[in-house]
PDB file of C-alpha atoms in Angstrom:
ATOM      1  CA  UNK H   1       0.000   0.000   0.000  1.00  0.00           C
ATOM      2  CA  UNK H   2       1.352   3.417  -0.928  1.00  0.00           C
ATOM      3  CA  UNK H   3       0.951   6.426   1.273  1.00  0.00           C
ATOM      4  CA  UNK H   4      -0.084   9.845   0.073  1.00  0.00           C
ATOM      5  CA  UNK H   5       3.531  10.757  -0.675  1.00  0.00           C
ATOM      6  CA  UNK H   6       4.201   7.717  -2.885  1.00  0.00           C
ATOM      7  CA  UNK H   7       6.262   5.492  -0.624  1.00  0.00           C
ATOM      8  CA  UNK H   8       5.030   2.125   0.581  1.00  0.00           C
ATOM      9  CA  UNK H   9       4.424   2.120   4.333  1.00  0.00           C
ATOM     10  CA  UNK H  10       6.617   5.124   5.129  1.00  0.00           C
ATOM     11  CA  UNK H  11       5.744   8.459   6.624  1.00  0.00           C
ATOM     12  CA  UNK H  12       5.964  11.020   3.839  1.00  0.00           C
ATOM     13  CA  UNK H  13       8.323  13.966   4.013  1.00  0.00           C
ATOM     14  CA  UNK H  14       6.935  16.874   2.061  1.00  0.00           C
ATOM     15  CA  UNK H  15       9.379  19.651   1.316  1.00  0.00           C
ATOM     16  CA  UNK H  16      10.051  21.916   4.293  1.00  0.00           C
ATOM     17  CA  UNK H  17       8.724  19.460   6.903  1.00  0.00           C
ATOM     18  CA  UNK H  18      11.048  17.360   9.015  1.00  0.00           C
ATOM     19  CA  UNK H  19      10.041  13.939  10.314  1.00  0.00           C
ATOM     20  CA  UNK H  20      12.332  12.327  12.873  1.00  0.00           C
ATOM     21  CA  UNK H  21      11.887   8.606  13.432  1.00  0.00           C
ATOM     22  CA  UNK H  22      13.672   7.551  16.626  1.00  0.00           C
ATOM     23  CA  UNK H  23      13.315   5.074  19.445  1.00  0.00           C
ATOM     24  CA  UNK H  24      14.563   5.376  23.014  1.00  0.00           C
ATOM     25  CA  UNK H  25      16.789   2.536  24.161  1.00  0.00           C
ATOM     26  CA  UNK H  26      16.322   3.348  27.831  1.00  0.00           C
ATOM     27  CA  UNK H  27      16.195   6.301  30.136  1.00  0.00           C
ATOM     28  CA  UNK H  28      19.508   7.909  30.967  1.00  0.00           C
ATOM     29  CA  UNK H  29      20.336   9.677  34.192  1.00  0.00           C
ATOM     30  CA  UNK H  30      20.019  13.397  33.519  1.00  0.00           C
ATOM     31  CA  UNK H  31      20.417  16.492  35.635  1.00  0.00           C
ATOM     32  CA  UNK H  32      18.565  19.750  35.164  1.00  0.00           C
ATOM     33  CA  UNK H  33      20.458  22.999  35.040  1.00  0.00           C
ATOM     34  CA  UNK H  34      19.768  26.595  34.138  1.00  0.00           C
ATOM     35  CA  UNK H  35      22.223  27.935  31.601  1.00  0.00           C
ATOM     36  CA  UNK H  36      22.947  31.669  31.434  1.00  0.00           C
ATOM     37  CA  UNK H  37      22.806  32.870  27.835  1.00  0.00           C
ATOM     38  CA  UNK H  38      20.460  30.053  26.833  1.00  0.00           C
ATOM     39  CA  UNK H  39      20.400  28.825  23.234  1.00  0.00           C
ATOM     40  CA  UNK H  40      16.735  29.738  22.971  1.00  0.00           C
ATOM     41  CA  UNK H  41      13.424  29.481  24.786  1.00  0.00           C
ATOM     42  CA  UNK H  42      11.231  26.440  24.122  1.00  0.00           C
ATOM     43  CA  UNK H  43       7.624  25.964  25.209  1.00  0.00           C
ATOM     44  CA  UNK H  44       7.069  22.239  25.892  1.00  0.00           C
ATOM     45  CA  UNK H  45       3.401  21.191  25.860  1.00  0.00           C
ATOM     46  CA  UNK H  46       2.400  17.693  26.993  1.00  0.00           C
ATOM     47  CA  UNK H  47      -0.276  16.443  29.386  1.00  0.00           C
ATOM     48  CA  UNK H  48       1.982  13.617  30.598  1.00  0.00           C
ATOM     49  CA  UNK H  49       4.138  14.993  33.419  1.00  0.00           C
ATOM     50  CA  UNK H  50       6.885  12.385  32.923  1.00  0.00           C
ATOM     51  CA  UNK H  51       7.213  13.084  29.189  1.00  0.00           C
ATOM     52  CA  UNK H  52       7.060  16.835  29.793  1.00  0.00           C
ATOM     53  CA  UNK H  53       9.878  16.572  32.349  1.00  0.00           C
ATOM     54  CA  UNK H  54      11.942  14.269  30.102  1.00  0.00           C
ATOM     55  CA  UNK H  55      11.755  16.742  27.222  1.00  0.00           C
ATOM     56  CA  UNK H  56      12.450  19.677  29.566  1.00  0.00           C
ATOM     57  CA  UNK H  57      15.544  18.138  31.143  1.00  0.00           C
ATOM     58  CA  UNK H  58      17.046  17.036  27.838  1.00  0.00           C
ATOM     59  CA  UNK H  59      16.594  20.483  26.307  1.00  0.00           C
ATOM     60  CA  UNK H  60      17.963  22.229  29.412  1.00  0.00           C
ATOM     61  CA  UNK H  61      21.045  20.026  29.312  1.00  0.00           C
ATOM     62  CA  UNK H  62      21.695  21.369  25.825  1.00  0.00           C
ATOM     63  CA  UNK H  63      21.400  24.995  26.903  1.00  0.00           C
ATOM     64  CA  UNK H  64      17.764  25.782  26.166  1.00  0.00           C
ATOM     65  CA  UNK H  65      15.507  27.675  28.531  1.00  0.00           C
ATOM     66  CA  UNK H  66      12.307  25.627  28.880  1.00  0.00           C
ATOM     67  CA  UNK H  67       8.799  26.665  29.882  1.00  0.00           C
ATOM     68  CA  UNK H  68       6.100  23.983  30.162  1.00  0.00           C
ATOM     69  CA  UNK H  69       2.341  23.795  29.686  1.00  0.00           C
ATOM     70  CA  UNK H  70      -0.059  20.920  30.432  1.00  0.00           C
ATOM     71  CA  UNK H  71      -2.210  21.109  27.290  1.00  0.00           C
ATOM     72  CA  UNK H  72      -3.007  23.156  24.208  1.00  0.00           C
ATOM     73  CA  UNK H  73      -5.290  25.569  26.048  1.00  0.00           C
ATOM     74  CA  UNK H  74      -2.583  26.370  28.590  1.00  0.00           C
ATOM     75  CA  UNK H  75      -0.095  26.754  25.724  1.00  0.00           C
ATOM     76  CA  UNK H  76      -2.268  29.468  24.190  1.00  0.00           C
ATOM     77  CA  UNK H  77      -2.577  31.151  27.606  1.00  0.00           C
ATOM     78  CA  UNK H  78       1.186  31.393  28.199  1.00  0.00           C
ATOM     79  CA  UNK H  79       2.677  31.705  24.709  1.00  0.00           C
ATOM     80  CA  UNK H  80       2.401  35.513  24.593  1.00  0.00           C
ATOM     81  CA  UNK H  81       3.999  35.905  28.020  1.00  0.00           C
ATOM     82  CA  UNK H  82       6.992  33.647  27.366  1.00  0.00           C
ATOM     83  CA  UNK H  83       7.605  34.457  23.656  1.00  0.00           C
ATOM     84  CA  UNK H  84       9.219  31.097  22.804  1.00  0.00           C
ATOM     85  CA  UNK H  85      11.643  30.495  19.949  1.00  0.00           C
ATOM     86  CA  UNK H  86      10.046  27.067  19.339  1.00  0.00           C
ATOM     87  CA  UNK H  87       7.156  24.975  20.658  1.00  0.00           C
ATOM     88  CA  UNK H  88       6.845  21.203  21.072  1.00  0.00           C
ATOM     89  CA  UNK H  89       3.300  19.819  21.186  1.00  0.00           C
ATOM     90  CA  UNK H  90       1.893  16.426  22.063  1.00  0.00           C
ATOM     91  CA  UNK H  91      -1.139  15.458  19.973  1.00  0.00           C
ATOM     92  CA  UNK H  92      -3.594  13.878  22.421  1.00  0.00           C
ATOM     93  CA  UNK H  93      -4.245  16.300  25.301  1.00  0.00           C
ATOM     94  CA  UNK H  94      -7.313  17.415  27.262  1.00  0.00           C
ATOM     95  CA  UNK H  95      -9.139  20.696  26.554  1.00  0.00           C
ATOM     96  CA  UNK H  96      -7.241  21.404  23.298  1.00  0.00           C
ATOM     97  CA  UNK H  97      -5.169  18.877  21.340  1.00  0.00           C
ATOM     98  CA  UNK H  98      -1.873  19.585  19.600  1.00  0.00           C
ATOM     99  CA  UNK H  99      -3.406  20.087  16.156  1.00  0.00           C
ATOM    100  CA  UNK H 100      -5.944  22.585  17.478  1.00  0.00           C
ATOM    101  CA  UNK H 101      -3.212  24.458  19.334  1.00  0.00           C
ATOM    102  CA  UNK H 102      -0.969  24.492  16.237  1.00  0.00           C
ATOM    103  CA  UNK H 103      -3.800  25.796  14.062  1.00  0.00           C
ATOM    104  CA  UNK H 104      -4.567  28.586  16.543  1.00  0.00           C
ATOM    105  CA  UNK H 105      -0.872  29.485  16.827  1.00  0.00           C
ATOM    106  CA  UNK H 106      -0.704  29.772  13.023  1.00  0.00           C
ATOM    107  CA  UNK H 107      -3.872  31.895  12.894  1.00  0.00           C
ATOM    108  CA  UNK H 108      -2.467  34.434  15.377  1.00  0.00           C
ATOM    109  CA  UNK H 109      -0.165  37.043  13.752  1.00  0.00           C
ATOM    110  CA  UNK H 110       1.872  37.201  16.976  1.00  0.00           C
ATOM    111  CA  UNK H 111       2.721  33.470  16.944  1.00  0.00           C
ATOM    112  CA  UNK H 112       2.457  32.348  13.321  1.00  0.00           C
ATOM    113  CA  UNK H 113       6.240  32.641  12.881  1.00  0.00           C
ATOM    114  CA  UNK H 114       7.095  30.438  15.902  1.00  0.00           C
ATOM    115  CA  UNK H 115       8.272  26.987  14.736  1.00  0.00           C
ATOM    116  CA  UNK H 116       6.184  24.077  16.035  1.00  0.00           C
ATOM    117  CA  UNK H 117       7.172  20.411  16.388  1.00  0.00           C
ATOM    118  CA  UNK H 118       4.746  17.604  17.147  1.00  0.00           C
ATOM    119  CA  UNK H 119       6.203  15.054  19.589  1.00  0.00           C
ATOM    120  CA  UNK H 120       3.904  12.042  19.313  1.00  0.00           C
ATOM    121  CA  UNK H 121       3.539   8.596  17.761  1.00  0.00           C
ATOM    122  CA  UNK H 122       3.601  10.327  14.358  1.00  0.00           C
ATOM    123  CA  UNK H 123       1.295   8.033  12.436  1.00  0.00           C
ATOM    124  CA  UNK H 124       0.593   8.885   8.804  1.00  0.00           C
ATOM    125  CA  UNK H 125      -2.712  10.488   9.841  1.00  0.00           C
ATOM    126  CA  UNK H 126      -0.951  12.597  12.490  1.00  0.00           C
ATOM    127  CA  UNK H 127       1.643  13.778   9.984  1.00  0.00           C
ATOM    128  CA  UNK H 128      -1.061  14.734   7.479  1.00  0.00           C
ATOM    129  CA  UNK H 129      -3.115  16.538  10.146  1.00  0.00           C
ATOM    130  CA  UNK H 130       0.029  18.268  11.405  1.00  0.00           C
ATOM    131  CA  UNK H 131       0.949  19.488   7.940  1.00  0.00           C
ATOM    132  CA  UNK H 132      -2.585  20.821   7.500  1.00  0.00           C
ATOM    133  CA  UNK H 133      -2.255  22.675  10.843  1.00  0.00           C
ATOM    134  CA  UNK H 134       1.087  24.218   9.831  1.00  0.00           C
ATOM    135  CA  UNK H 135       3.458  22.085  11.920  1.00  0.00           C
ATOM    136  CA  UNK H 136       7.151  22.395  11.004  1.00  0.00           C
ATOM    137  CA  UNK H 137       8.588  19.103  12.316  1.00  0.00           C
ATOM    138  CA  UNK H 138       7.662  15.772  13.860  1.00  0.00           C
ATOM    139  CA  UNK H 139       9.500  13.675  16.466  1.00  0.00           C
ATOM    140  CA  UNK H 140       8.214  10.133  16.988  1.00  0.00           C
ATOM    141  CA  UNK H 141       7.620   8.839  20.520  1.00  0.00           C
ATOM    142  CA  UNK H 142       9.426   7.140  22.017  1.00  0.00           C
ATOM    143  CA  UNK H 143      12.220   9.489  20.980  1.00  0.00           C
ATOM    144  CA  UNK H 144      15.975   9.479  21.193  1.00  0.00           C
ATOM    145  CA  UNK H 145      16.948  12.557  23.257  1.00  0.00           C
ATOM    146  CA  UNK H 146      19.710  13.564  20.826  1.00  0.00           C
ATOM    147  CA  UNK H 147      17.227  13.539  17.936  1.00  0.00           C
ATOM    148  CA  UNK H 148      14.748  15.679  19.874  1.00  0.00           C
ATOM    149  CA  UNK H 149      17.492  18.203  20.637  1.00  0.00           C
ATOM    150  CA  UNK H 150      18.645  18.229  16.997  1.00  0.00           C
ATOM    151  CA  UNK H 151      15.128  18.952  15.714  1.00  0.00           C
ATOM    152  CA  UNK H 152      14.480  21.681  18.301  1.00  0.00           C
ATOM    153  CA  UNK H 153      17.867  23.299  17.644  1.00  0.00           C
ATOM    154  CA  UNK H 154      17.121  23.442  13.900  1.00  0.00           C
ATOM    155  CA  UNK H 155      13.729  25.018  14.561  1.00  0.00           C
ATOM    156  CA  UNK H 156      15.206  27.647  16.887  1.00  0.00           C
ATOM    157  CA  UNK H 157      17.966  28.442  14.390  1.00  0.00           C
ATOM    158  CA  UNK H 158      15.446  28.704  11.563  1.00  0.00           C
ATOM    159  CA  UNK H 159      13.290  31.113  13.561  1.00  0.00           C
ATOM    160  CA  UNK H 160      16.325  33.312  14.177  1.00  0.00           C
ATOM    161  CA  UNK H 161      17.156  33.531  10.465  1.00  0.00           C
ATOM    162  CA  UNK H 162      15.303  36.106   8.360  1.00  0.00           C
ATOM    163  CA  UNK H 163      14.814  33.502   5.607  1.00  0.00           C
ATOM    164  CA  UNK H 164      13.076  31.189   8.108  1.00  0.00           C
ATOM    165  CA  UNK H 165      10.513  33.822   8.993  1.00  0.00           C
ATOM    166  CA  UNK H 166       9.950  34.669   5.350  1.00  0.00           C
ATOM    167  CA  UNK H 167       9.682  30.962   4.520  1.00  0.00           C
ATOM    168  CA  UNK H 168       6.941  30.442   7.100  1.00  0.00           C
ATOM    169  CA  UNK H 169       4.992  33.450   5.839  1.00  0.00           C
ATOM    170  CA  UNK H 170       5.456  32.267   2.274  1.00  0.00           C
ATOM    171  CA  UNK H 171       3.815  28.918   3.036  1.00  0.00           C
ATOM    172  CA  UNK H 172       0.546  30.635   3.824  1.00  0.00           C
ATOM    173  CA  UNK H 173       0.632  29.946   7.530  1.00  0.00           C
TER     174      UNK H 173
END
């Protein structure tokens, strides 16, 4: 069976959208730290406290400042106060899911330029719904921490580049 992007059984990768396929081999001992002169501010949104903390710690270890939210509705409440350089969203959350949050972020002129990554199982349907909502990248759960950091770093760097902002606006987001 071929997927929408022409490859049998694979998640499609339309131009400009990154899909990371990783698997965690086991939890590593990690230590949280606050880094002066952080690499960027990331808003991590997940209703699962353990996953939220795992993402937070791994990003902090790489020099990111991390702010967390429990679901999509809380994300929309705090996003204007924290002004993140990138946002990670789970898909299945109470009150407002990741796709709904992404769509509302894209509809708001103040947040439409902020890169968004879905961190979820990343099924074909999730990828298609994410693309429709304007998501920039996907990281499959369970994820390899280094892959998560790589994707977030690329999103933060892209936001900081003038071409990245123009590219997002040019895609009709």
